[in-house]
Coordinates of C-alpha atoms and ligand atoms in Angstrom, one line a residue:
Chain A
M120 CA 0.0 40.5 -19.4
L121 CA -2.5 38.2 -22.1
S122 CA 0.5 36.9 -23.6
V123 CA 2.5 36.3 -20.0
L124 CA -0.6 34.2 -18.8
L125 CA -1.0 32.5 -22.4
S126 CA 2.4 30.9 -21.9
A127 CA 1.9 30.3 -18.0
A128 CA -0.5 28.0 -19.9
S129 CA 0.6 26.5 -21.9
Q130 CA 3.9 25.5 -19.5
G131 CA 1.1 24.6 -17.3
L132 CA -0.3 22.5 -19.0
L133 CA 3.3 20.5 -19.8
W134 CA 4.0 20.3 -16.3
A135 CA 0.7 19.0 -15.3
L136 CA 2.3 15.4 -16.8
V137 CA 4.5 15.6 -14.2
A138 CA 1.9 16.5 -11.1
F139 CA 0.4 13.7 -12.7
G140 CA 3.0 11.7 -12.0
V141 CA 3.1 13.3 -8.5
F142 CA 0.0 12.2 -7.9
I143 CA -0.2 9.0 -8.6
T144 CA 2.8 8.5 -6.5
Y145 CA 2.4 11.5 -3.2
R146 CA -1.4 10.8 -3.6
I147 CA -2.3 7.7 -4.8
L148 CA 0.1 5.1 -3.8
D149 CA 1.6 7.2 -0.6
F150 CA 5.6 7.4 -1.9
A151 CA 7.2 10.3 -1.5
D152 CA 9.3 9.4 -4.9
L153 CA 12.2 11.3 -5.4
T154 CA 13.5 10.6 -8.3
T155 CA 10.8 13.0 -10.5
D156 CA 13.2 15.7 -10.2
G157 CA 15.9 13.6 -11.9
T158 CA 13.3 11.7 -14.2
V159 CA 12.0 15.2 -15.8
A160 CA 15.5 15.8 -16.9
F161 CA 16.2 12.7 -18.3
G162 CA 13.0 12.5 -19.8
G163 CA 14.4 16.0 -21.4
A164 CA 18.1 14.4 -21.8
T165 CA 16.6 11.9 -24.0
C166 CA 14.6 13.2 -25.8
A167 CA 17.2 16.1 -27.1
L168 CA 19.8 13.3 -27.9
L169 CA 17.3 11.3 -29.7
I170 CA 16.4 15.2 -32.0
T171 CA 19.7 16.0 -32.1
V172 CA 20.7 12.9 -33.5
G173 CA 18.0 13.2 -36.4
A174 CA 15.1 10.7 -34.8
D175 CA 11.6 11.7 -35.8
P176 CA 10.6 14.4 -32.3
L177 CA 7.2 12.1 -31.6
L178 CA 9.7 9.2 -31.4
A179 CA 11.9 10.8 -29.7
T180 CA 9.0 11.8 -27.1
F181 CA 7.7 8.2 -26.8
A182 CA 11.0 6.9 -26.1
A183 CA 11.6 9.3 -23.4
T184 CA 8.4 8.4 -21.5
V185 CA 10.3 4.6 -22.0
M186 CA 13.0 5.9 -20.4
G187 CA 10.9 7.8 -18.1
C188 CA 9.4 4.5 -16.6
L189 CA 12.5 1.8 -16.3
A190 CA 13.5 5.2 -14.3
G191 CA 10.2 4.5 -11.8
L192 CA 10.9 0.5 -12.4
L193 CA 14.2 1.2 -10.8
T194 CA 13.1 3.1 -8.0
G195 CA 10.2 0.2 -7.2
V196 CA 12.4 -2.4 -7.8
L197 CA 14.6 -0.7 -4.7
A198 CA 12.2 0.0 -2.9
T199 CA 10.2 -3.6 -2.8
K200 CA 12.6 -6.1 -3.1
A201 CA 15.9 -4.3 -1.3
R202 CA 13.0 -3.1 0.9
I203 CA 15.2 0.2 0.6
P204 CA 13.3 3.0 2.3
A205 CA 10.7 5.2 -0.2
I206 CA 12.3 8.4 0.3
L207 CA 15.9 7.5 -0.4
S208 CA 15.4 4.7 -3.3
G209 CA 14.0 7.6 -5.1
I210 CA 17.2 10.3 -4.0
L211 CA 19.3 6.8 -5.3
V212 CA 18.0 6.6 -8.8
Q213 CA 18.1 10.6 -8.8
L214 CA 21.7 11.2 -8.0
A215 CA 22.3 8.0 -10.7
L216 CA 20.5 9.8 -13.4
Y217 CA 22.2 13.5 -12.9
S218 CA 25.3 11.6 -14.0
I219 CA 23.6 9.2 -16.8
N220 CA 21.8 12.9 -18.0
L221 CA 25.3 13.9 -18.0
R222 CA 26.4 11.4 -20.3
V223 CA 23.4 11.3 -22.5
M224 CA 24.3 15.2 -23.4
D225 CA 28.2 13.9 -24.4
N226 CA 29.4 15.4 -20.7
K227 CA 27.6 18.6 -20.9
S228 CA 25.2 20.1 -18.8
N229 CA 22.7 21.0 -21.2
L230 CA 22.1 20.7 -25.1
A231 CA 20.5 23.2 -27.4
L232 CA 17.6 21.9 -30.1
L233 CA 17.8 25.5 -31.8
R234 CA 16.4 25.3 -35.0
K235 CA 15.7 21.5 -35.2
P236 CA 11.9 20.4 -35.1
T237 CA 9.8 20.0 -32.5
V238 CA 6.7 18.3 -31.5
F239 CA 5.9 21.7 -31.4
R240 CA 6.7 23.2 -34.5
A241 CA 4.9 19.9 -36.3
V242 CA 2.1 20.8 -35.1
A243 CA 2.5 24.4 -35.9
D244 CA 3.4 23.7 -39.0
L245 CA 0.7 21.0 -39.4
L246 CA -2.2 23.5 -38.0
G247 CA -0.6 26.6 -39.7
V248 CA -0.6 28.4 -36.4
S249 CA 2.0 30.5 -34.7
N250 CA 4.4 28.6 -31.8
A251 CA 3.0 29.9 -29.2
V252 CA -0.9 28.3 -30.4
S253 CA 0.6 25.1 -30.8
E254 CA 1.8 24.6 -27.5
L255 CA -1.3 25.2 -26.5
I256 CA -2.6 22.7 -28.6
V257 CA -0.5 20.4 -27.8
G258 CA -0.1 20.7 -24.3
L259 CA -4.0 20.9 -23.9
F260 CA -4.1 17.4 -25.9
A261 CA -1.6 15.4 -24.0
V262 CA -3.3 16.9 -20.9
V263 CA -6.3 15.4 -21.6
L264 CA -5.4 12.3 -23.3
C265 CA -3.0 11.1 -20.2
G266 CA -5.4 12.5 -17.8
T267 CA -8.4 10.4 -19.7
L268 CA -6.0 6.9 -19.6
L269 CA -4.8 7.9 -15.8
W270 CA -8.5 8.6 -14.4
L271 CA -9.7 4.9 -16.6
F272 CA -7.3 2.7 -15.6
L273 CA -7.3 3.8 -12.2
R274 CA -10.8 3.0 -12.2
T275 CA -9.5 -1.0 -13.7
E276 CA -9.3 -4.1 -11.4
K277 CA -5.9 -3.1 -11.7
G278 CA -5.9 0.7 -11.0
L279 CA -8.6 -0.4 -8.0
A280 CA -5.2 -2.5 -6.7
I281 CA -2.9 0.1 -6.7
R282 CA -4.9 2.8 -5.7
A283 CA -5.5 0.0 -2.3
T284 CA -1.9 -0.1 -2.3
G285 CA -1.9 3.3 -1.3
G286 CA -4.8 3.4 1.2
N287 CA -4.6 -0.2 3.1
P288 CA -1.5 -2.6 1.7
R289 CA -2.4 -5.0 4.6
M290 CA -6.0 -5.5 2.8
I291 CA -4.8 -5.4 -0.3
R292 CA -2.5 -7.9 0.4
A293 CA -5.2 -10.2 2.1
S294 CA -7.3 -10.2 -0.8
G295 CA -4.3 -11.4 -3.1
V296 CA -2.0 -8.7 -4.4
N297 CA 1.5 -9.0 -4.4
T298 CA 2.2 -5.2 -3.8
D299 CA 5.1 -4.9 -4.2
S300 CA 4.3 -5.3 -7.9
T301 CA 1.5 -2.9 -7.3
T302 CA 3.5 -0.6 -6.2
I303 CA 6.6 -0.8 -8.8
L304 CA 3.8 -0.7 -11.4
A305 CA 2.0 2.6 -10.3
L306 CA 6.2 3.9 -9.9
M307 CA 6.4 3.1 -14.0
I308 CA 3.3 4.8 -15.1
A309 CA 4.3 8.2 -12.9
N310 CA 7.6 8.5 -14.1
A311 CA 6.2 7.7 -17.7
L312 CA 4.1 11.0 -17.2
I313 CA 6.9 12.9 -15.9
G314 CA 9.8 11.5 -18.5
L315 CA 6.8 12.6 -21.5
G316 CA 6.3 16.1 -19.1
G317 CA 10.3 16.5 -19.7
S318 CA 10.5 15.9 -23.3
L319 CA 8.0 18.1 -23.9
L320 CA 9.4 21.2 -21.5
A321 CA 12.7 20.4 -23.5
Q322 CA 10.9 20.9 -26.6
Q323 CA 9.4 23.9 -26.1
Q324 CA 12.1 25.5 -24.2
G325 CA 13.8 24.5 -26.8
Y326 CA 17.0 22.9 -25.5
S327 CA 17.2 20.4 -22.3
D328 CA 19.1 21.1 -19.0
V329 CA 20.8 19.1 -16.5
Q330 CA 19.5 21.0 -13.8
M331 CA 15.6 21.1 -15.6
G332 CA 14.3 19.0 -13.0
V333 CA 15.7 20.5 -10.0
G334 CA 12.7 20.5 -7.6
A335 CA 9.9 19.3 -10.4
I336 CA 8.7 17.4 -6.9
V337 CA 7.6 20.1 -5.3
I338 CA 6.5 21.6 -8.5
G339 CA 4.1 18.9 -8.8
L340 CA 3.0 18.8 -5.8
A341 CA 2.2 22.5 -6.0
S342 CA -0.2 21.8 -8.9
V343 CA -1.7 18.7 -6.4
V344 CA -1.5 20.6 -3.5
I345 CA -3.1 24.4 -4.5
G346 CA -6.1 22.3 -7.9
E347 CA -7.1 20.4 -4.5
V348 CA -7.6 23.5 -2.1
L349 CA -9.3 25.1 -5.0
F350 CA -11.2 23.0 -7.1
G351 CA -11.7 19.7 -4.7
R352 CA -10.8 15.6 -4.8
K353 CA -14.2 14.6 -4.6
S354 CA -14.1 11.8 -6.8
L355 CA -10.6 10.8 -8.4
L356 CA -12.1 12.3 -12.2
R357 CA -12.2 15.8 -10.1
S358 CA -9.2 15.5 -8.5
L359 CA -7.3 14.3 -11.9
I360 CA -8.6 17.9 -13.2
A361 CA -7.9 19.9 -10.2
V362 CA -4.7 18.4 -10.6
A363 CA -4.2 20.2 -13.9
L364 CA -5.7 23.3 -13.6
G365 CA -3.6 23.4 -10.2
S366 CA -0.7 23.5 -12.4
I367 CA -2.1 25.9 -14.7
V368 CA -3.0 28.4 -11.8
Y369 CA 0.7 27.8 -10.5
R370 CA 2.2 28.7 -13.2
C371 CA -0.1 32.0 -13.7
V372 CA 0.5 32.9 -9.8
I373 CA 4.5 32.7 -10.8
A374 CA 4.5 34.4 -13.5
L375 CA 2.5 37.3 -12.4
I376 CA 5.3 37.5 -9.2
M377 CA 7.5 37.3 -11.5
L378 CA 6.2 40.4 -12.7
A379 CA 6.9 42.6 -10.1
P380 CA 10.5 43.8 -10.6
F381 CA 11.6 43.1 -7.2
F382 CA 11.6 38.7 -8.2
N383 CA 14.4 37.7 -10.8
N384 CA 14.1 34.3 -12.0
G385 CA 16.4 32.3 -8.9
D386 CA 13.6 33.3 -6.3
L387 CA 11.4 30.9 -7.6
K388 CA 12.6 28.3 -5.9
I389 CA 12.2 30.0 -2.8
L390 CA 8.4 31.0 -4.1
T391 CA 7.2 27.4 -4.5
A392 CA 8.5 26.4 -1.3
A393 CA 6.5 29.2 0.3
I394 CA 2.9 28.5 -1.3
V395 CA 3.8 24.7 -1.3
G396 CA 4.1 24.8 2.4
L397 CA 1.5 27.7 3.0
A398 CA -1.1 24.8 0.6
L399 CA -0.1 22.7 2.9
W400 CA -0.9 24.4 6.0
I401 CA -3.4 25.9 5.3
P402 CA -6.4 23.2 5.2
R403 CA -4.9 22.2 8.6
L404 CA -5.2 25.6 10.4
K405 CA -9.2 25.7 9.0
R406 CA -9.2 22.0 11.1
P407 CA -8.0 22.2 14.3
G408 CA -6.8 19.3 15.4
G409 CA -8.1 17.1 12.4
K410 CA -5.6 14.7 10.8
Q411 CA -4.7 15.5 7.1
K412 CA -7.0 14.2 4.2
M413 CA -5.8 11.6 2.5
L414 CA -6.5 11.2 -1.2
Y415 CA -9.9 12.0 -2.4
G416 CA -12.7 11.5 0.5
G417 CA -11.3 9.5 2.7
R418 CA -9.1 9.7 5.6
K419 CA -5.9 8.7 6.5
D420 CA -5.5 6.7 9.9
Chain B
M54 CA -13.4 -31.0 -0.8
A55 CA -10.9 -32.9 1.2
E56 CA -12.4 -34.5 4.3
K57 CA -10.1 -31.5 6.4
M58 CA -10.6 -28.1 4.9
L59 CA -7.2 -27.2 7.0
E60 CA -4.6 -29.2 9.4
L61 CA -2.1 -27.9 11.2
K62 CA 0.9 -30.6 11.7
G63 CA 3.2 -29.3 14.3
V64 CA 3.7 -26.0 14.0
T65 CA 6.3 -24.2 16.2
L66 CA 7.0 -20.5 15.0
V67 CA 9.4 -18.4 17.3
F68 CA 10.0 -14.5 17.7
Q69 CA 13.3 -13.4 16.7
P70 CA 14.9 -16.5 17.3
G71 CA 18.4 -16.3 18.7
T72 CA 18.3 -12.8 20.4
V73 CA 17.1 -11.7 23.8
N74 CA 13.6 -11.1 22.1
E75 CA 13.1 -14.4 21.3
K76 CA 9.7 -15.8 21.7
L77 CA 7.5 -18.3 21.3
A78 CA 4.3 -18.0 19.7
L79 CA 3.6 -21.6 18.8
F80 CA 4.3 -25.0 19.9
E81 CA 4.4 -28.1 18.2
L82 CA 0.4 -27.5 17.1
F83 CA -1.7 -29.9 16.0
L84 CA -5.1 -28.7 14.7
D85 CA -7.5 -30.3 12.1
V86 CA -11.0 -28.4 10.7
A87 CA -14.0 -29.9 9.2
P88 CA -15.5 -28.7 6.0
G89 CA -18.6 -26.4 7.5
E90 CA -16.8 -26.9 11.0
W91 CA -17.1 -23.3 13.1
V92 CA -14.3 -22.8 15.5
T93 CA -14.1 -20.4 18.4
V94 CA -11.0 -19.7 20.1
I95 CA -10.2 -18.2 23.6
G96 CA -6.5 -17.6 25.6
G97 CA -5.3 -14.8 27.0
N98 CA -3.0 -12.4 26.5
G99 CA 0.2 -13.3 24.1
A100 CA -1.4 -17.2 24.0
G101 CA -0.6 -17.0 20.5
K102 CA -4.2 -17.0 19.0
T103 CA -3.6 -14.2 16.0
T104 CA 0.4 -15.6 15.6
L105 CA -2.3 -19.2 15.0
L106 CA -4.6 -17.3 12.0
N107 CA -0.7 -15.1 10.3
V108 CA 0.5 -19.3 10.1
V109 CA -3.0 -20.2 8.7
S110 CA -3.0 -16.9 6.2
G111 CA 1.1 -16.7 5.6
V112 CA 1.3 -14.0 7.3
C113 CA 4.0 -15.5 9.3
L114 CA 5.7 -18.6 8.5
P115 CA 6.1 -21.5 10.9
Q116 CA 9.6 -22.4 11.9
S117 CA 9.0 -26.3 11.1
G118 CA 5.3 -28.3 10.9
R119 CA 3.1 -27.4 8.3
V120 CA -0.2 -26.1 7.2
L121 CA -2.7 -27.8 4.6
L122 CA -5.3 -26.2 3.3
D123 CA -8.1 -28.2 1.6
G124 CA -5.9 -30.9 1.5
E125 CA -3.1 -28.6 -0.3
D126 CA 0.3 -28.3 1.0
V127 CA 0.2 -24.4 1.4
T128 CA 3.1 -24.1 3.9
A129 CA 5.3 -22.1 1.9
K130 CA 2.9 -20.2 0.3
K131 CA 3.0 -16.3 0.8
E132 CA -0.2 -14.3 2.3
Y133 CA -1.2 -13.2 -1.7
Q134 CA -1.5 -16.5 -2.8
R135 CA -3.2 -18.2 -0.6
A136 CA -6.3 -15.3 -0.8
K137 CA -8.1 -17.1 -2.7
D138 CA -9.4 -19.3 -0.4
I139 CA -9.0 -17.3 3.1
G140 CA -11.2 -14.0 3.9
R141 CA -10.1 -13.0 7.6
V142 CA -11.9 -10.2 9.2
F143 CA -8.8 -8.2 12.4
Q144 CA -9.8 -6.7 15.0
D145 CA -8.9 -3.1 14.0
P146 CA -11.9 -2.0 11.6
L147 CA -9.3 0.2 10.0
M148 CA -7.8 -2.8 8.9
G149 CA -9.9 -4.6 6.4
T150 CA -10.9 -2.0 3.9
A151 CA -9.3 0.6 2.0
P152 CA -10.6 4.3 3.4
N153 CA -9.7 5.8 0.5
M154 CA -12.4 4.1 -1.5
T155 CA -15.1 4.1 -2.0
V156 CA -18.0 0.7 -0.8
E157 CA -18.4 -0.5 -3.7
E158 CA -15.1 -0.4 -5.0
N159 CA -14.0 -1.9 -2.0
L160 CA -17.0 -4.9 -2.6
A161 CA -15.1 -5.0 -6.2
M162 CA -11.6 -5.4 -4.8
A163 CA -12.7 -8.4 -2.7
K164 CA -15.1 -9.9 -5.6
I165 CA -12.0 -10.6 -7.5
R166 CA -10.2 -11.8 -4.1
G167 CA -6.9 -13.5 -5.2
E168 CA -7.8 -13.4 -9.0
K169 CA -5.4 -12.3 -11.6
R170 CA -6.6 -8.6 -11.8
S171 CA -6.9 -7.5 -15.3
S172 CA -5.6 -3.9 -16.4
F173 CA -8.2 -2.7 -19.2
R174 CA -11.7 -4.6 -17.0
T175 CA -13.7 -2.0 -15.0
G176 CA -13.3 -2.4 -11.4
V177 CA -16.5 -1.6 -10.3
K178 CA -18.9 -3.9 -13.1
R179 CA -22.5 -3.2 -13.3
A180 CA -23.3 -6.9 -13.2
D181 CA -22.5 -6.5 -9.3
S182 CA -24.1 -3.9 -8.7
A183 CA -27.6 -5.2 -8.1
A184 CA -25.7 -8.5 -5.9
F185 CA -23.5 -5.6 -4.0
E186 CA -27.2 -3.9 -3.0
E187 CA -28.7 -6.5 -1.3
A188 CA -26.0 -7.9 0.3
L189 CA -25.4 -4.2 1.9
A190 CA -29.0 -3.7 2.5
G191 CA -28.5 -7.5 4.5
L192 CA -26.5 -6.2 7.2
G193 CA -29.0 -3.9 7.8
L194 CA -27.1 -0.4 8.1
G195 CA -28.3 1.4 5.6
L196 CA -25.1 1.0 3.4
E197 CA -26.7 0.1 0.5
T198 CA -27.5 4.1 -0.3
R199 CA -23.8 5.4 0.3
K200 CA -22.0 2.7 -2.3
K201 CA -20.2 5.9 -3.5
T202 CA -19.0 6.7 -0.4
A203 CA -15.8 6.5 0.4
V204 CA -15.2 4.1 3.3
G205 CA -13.5 6.6 5.7
A206 CA -16.5 8.3 6.5
L207 CA -17.7 5.4 8.1
S208 CA -18.2 4.1 11.2
G209 CA -15.9 1.6 12.8
G210 CA -19.8 -0.4 13.1
Q211 CA -20.2 0.2 9.3
R212 CA -16.7 -0.6 8.3
Q213 CA -16.6 -3.8 10.4
A214 CA -19.9 -5.0 8.7
L215 CA -18.5 -4.5 5.6
T216 CA -15.2 -6.4 5.9
L217 CA -16.9 -9.1 7.4
L218 CA -19.3 -8.7 4.3
M219 CA -16.4 -8.8 1.7
A220 CA -14.3 -11.4 3.9
A221 CA -17.5 -13.6 2.8
L222 CA -17.7 -12.6 -0.5
K223 CA -16.2 -15.2 -2.5
R224 CA -17.4 -17.8 0.1
P225 CA -13.9 -18.5 1.5
K226 CA -12.5 -22.3 2.2
L227 CA -11.7 -20.4 5.7
L228 CA -12.7 -17.5 7.6
L229 CA -11.0 -16.1 10.1
L230 CA -12.2 -13.5 12.5
D231 CA -9.6 -12.6 15.2
E232 CA -11.4 -10.4 17.5
H233 CA -13.2 -8.6 14.6
T234 CA -16.3 -7.3 17.6
A235 CA -13.7 -6.7 20.2
A236 CA -13.2 -2.3 19.4
L237 CA -16.8 -2.2 18.6
D238 CA -19.7 -0.7 21.3
P239 CA -21.5 -3.5 22.6
R240 CA -24.8 -2.5 20.3
T241 CA -22.4 -2.5 17.4
A242 CA -20.9 -5.6 19.1
E243 CA -23.7 -7.9 19.1
K244 CA -25.5 -7.3 15.6
V245 CA -22.3 -7.8 14.0
M246 CA -22.0 -11.0 15.8
E247 CA -25.5 -11.9 14.6
E248 CA -24.6 -11.0 11.0
T249 CA -21.2 -13.3 11.7
E250 CA -23.2 -16.0 12.4
S251 CA -26.0 -15.8 9.4
I252 CA -23.4 -15.6 6.6
V253 CA -21.3 -18.2 7.5
R254 CA -24.5 -20.7 8.0
K255 CA -25.6 -19.7 5.4
H256 CA -22.7 -20.1 3.0
Q257 CA -21.4 -23.5 5.7
L258 CA -18.3 -21.2 6.0
T259 CA -15.3 -22.8 8.0
T260 CA -14.3 -20.5 10.6
L261 CA -11.8 -19.4 12.8
M262 CA -13.3 -16.7 15.0
I263 CA -11.1 -15.5 18.3
T264 CA -13.1 -14.2 20.8
H265 CA -11.8 -13.0 24.0
N266 CA -15.7 -12.8 24.9
M267 CA -16.5 -16.3 26.3
R268 CA -19.8 -15.7 26.3
D269 CA -19.5 -15.4 22.4
A270 CA -17.0 -18.3 22.1
L271 CA -19.6 -20.6 24.3
R272 CA -23.0 -19.5 22.6
Y273 CA -21.6 -19.5 19.3
G274 CA -19.6 -22.0 16.2
D275 CA -19.3 -26.1 16.8
R276 CA -16.2 -26.6 18.5
L277 CA -14.2 -24.4 21.2
I278 CA -10.7 -24.4 21.7
M279 CA -8.1 -22.6 24.2
M280 CA -4.9 -22.0 23.4
E281 CA -2.0 -21.1 26.1
R282 CA 1.7 -20.7 25.5
G283 CA 1.3 -21.2 21.5
R284 CA -0.3 -24.4 22.4
I285 CA -4.3 -25.9 22.5
A286 CA -5.1 -26.7 25.7
L287 CA -8.7 -27.2 25.4
D288 CA -10.6 -28.9 22.6
I289 CA -14.6 -29.1 22.8
S290 CA -17.0 -29.5 20.6
G291 CA -21.0 -30.8 20.7
E292 CA -22.6 -31.5 24.0
E293 CA -19.3 -31.2 25.8
K294 CA -19.5 -27.2 24.6
R295 CA -22.9 -27.1 24.7
Q296 CA -23.2 -28.1 28.7
M297 CA -20.1 -26.1 28.9
T298 CA -20.8 -23.0 31.1
V299 CA -18.7 -19.5 31.9
E300 CA -18.0 -21.0 35.1
K301 CA -16.6 -23.9 34.4
L302 CA -14.4 -22.4 31.9
L303 CA -12.9 -20.0 33.5
A304 CA -12.2 -22.5 36.2
R305 CA -10.3 -23.8 33.4
F306 CA -9.2 -21.1 31.9
E307 CA -7.4 -20.3 35.6
Q308 CA -6.3 -24.0 36.6
E309 CA -4.4 -23.7 32.5
S310 CA -3.4 -20.4 32.7
G311 CA -1.9 -20.5 36.9
S312 CA -3.9 -17.2 37.6
R313 CA -6.9 -16.2 38.6
V314 CA -8.3 -13.8 36.0
V315 CA -8.6 -10.6 36.7
N316 CA -9.4 -9.4 33.4
D317 CA -13.9 -8.8 33.3
K318 CA -13.4 -8.0 29.7
L319 CA -13.0 -11.5 29.9
V320 CA -16.9 -12.8 30.9
L321 CA -18.3 -9.9 29.5
Ligands
ADP45 N1 5.5 -9.4 15.0 C1 5.6 -10.1 16.2 N2 7.5 -10.0 16.8 C2 7.7 -10.6 18.1 N3 6.7 -11.3 19.2 C3 5.5 -11.0 18.2 C4 5.2 -10.8 17.3 N4 3.4 -11.0 17.3 C5 3.5 -11.4 18.2 N5 4.4 -12.2 18.7 C6 4.5 -12.6 20.0 O1 4.2 -13.8 20.3 C7 3.1 -13.6 21.1 C8 2.2 -14.4 21.0 O2 1.7 -13.5 20.4 P1 -0.5 -13.3 20.0 O3 -0.2 -14.5 18.7 O4 -0.3 -11.8 18.9 O5 -1.4 -13.2 20.5 P2 -2.9 -13.5 21.2 O6 -3.2 -13.1 19.9 O7 -2.9 -14.7 21.6 O8 -2.7 -12.3 21.9 C9 3.1 -12.7 22.5 O9 4.4 -12.9 23.3 C10 3.8 -11.6 21.2 O10 4.7 -11.3 22.1
MG46 MG1 -4.2 -11.2 18.9

């Protein structure tokens, strides 16, 4: 039981990176970015390919992050320069990434990393700890590092402009910000985080799979809403911590449900959908007629 | 500084040209505004007042004519490229602020309006804190103690007053106000108008203020223009403006628009 929860927690930490990305797009930018699913698999595929051809796992992880960033760039350009609706832009890139991911993995639906070096093994060797402990350490390190950088960035001048782009694009345009650029930048950062998450997930599970991103946006969303319901969103920092904790809670809940003999792995998606649906619905039930609150603190008008 | 802060030279703007919905919003409009001049703008619904401000700020690009700001031709510049010099307050109190961000974050964004935004400099700078507090205290709405409150939690009047503060924070070359008190209750509207007067006069801001309240249009500003069907139908200033009364203005208004004013909102 404890080991189940511990492994769920390290899964949750890695997925928290994806959740950060979803938080940026869905919450901060108010842009439902469906690139997410493709980007998780893209990060995994890029990383797995590079590791199998002998690249350093750290370099492979970094490359996956950059690739995620490029996927975000593409979605951003479609949505702003080509003026394609946000959802469709994401879907187009997600679809394209499916083919690209197959190409990256040499037209196979998965690419194994058996007995290959990974960042987890490297850290395990370095510190002389087990793989399970190493996963926790790496996950925690990545989440704290990315979360802190994200928090600092979102407080900078540029960060404020990005948040205002989601909150009131007209206003921030009138104060001299090119909202196309801020939208693109936010999508790049979000998908970089998601690509990073995908690459770490592939290394942790020992293979990358063309399907590994399916439902990732919903999982990320689940983490965001669970975190907000449980831990609040009074400030930006609080929200970021809530998202990370939400991701861990989500994994633990799923892991516990899976212990029941009735459920099998195929049921994961419907359980996730149910959790997200409920988590989005419950706050509305509590506030009759109330508008859904946007971001942290403020109201969506 | 140029002799004229704003010049519109024969501006024509047609919405959806060549369709059944074609709508002439501005027609060969000329307007010169001197530095520090405060112009109030009145006119019936659809007269083109908002479109005039949109052309000045770059939200709408005219089919013909030129727009000069402080001597510089800005006709082809996009809204965000002109933002450095233009502060704007809209009718809707929700338009001018980002609800998801705090009072001080909103002010911080206005503080660097039109400037390049750094990915490394902190947005809310400690050095600005005292100045922000003082400016907020000047509004007399108690906002100075709520710097860390999300703007979405403020009332419409508070948001509008904050928007005004933000629009004037960088001493813009041009302040554009579009019925900015129309959505507020009378007492709050009064307060925001007084604040407008004090800010505009203190910093001698060149201002275009649309209002549908003729009394405000006469009481405030140095000059009054009335728009009708995309053109300026009346342009008075100085002694002529001081001598003008709501009744006389109303008569002119009815004469110009060819209809009786039934909407008592105009004279309130
Ligand atoms: N975006 C737009 N598309 C089409 N027609 C518009 C648009 N904006 C304004 N108009 C039309 O242009 C005319 C002038 O509008 P506007 O400048 O908003 O008038 P005012 O502010 O004086 O009430 C109106 O007839 C209006 O319907
Ligand atoms: Mg108008």
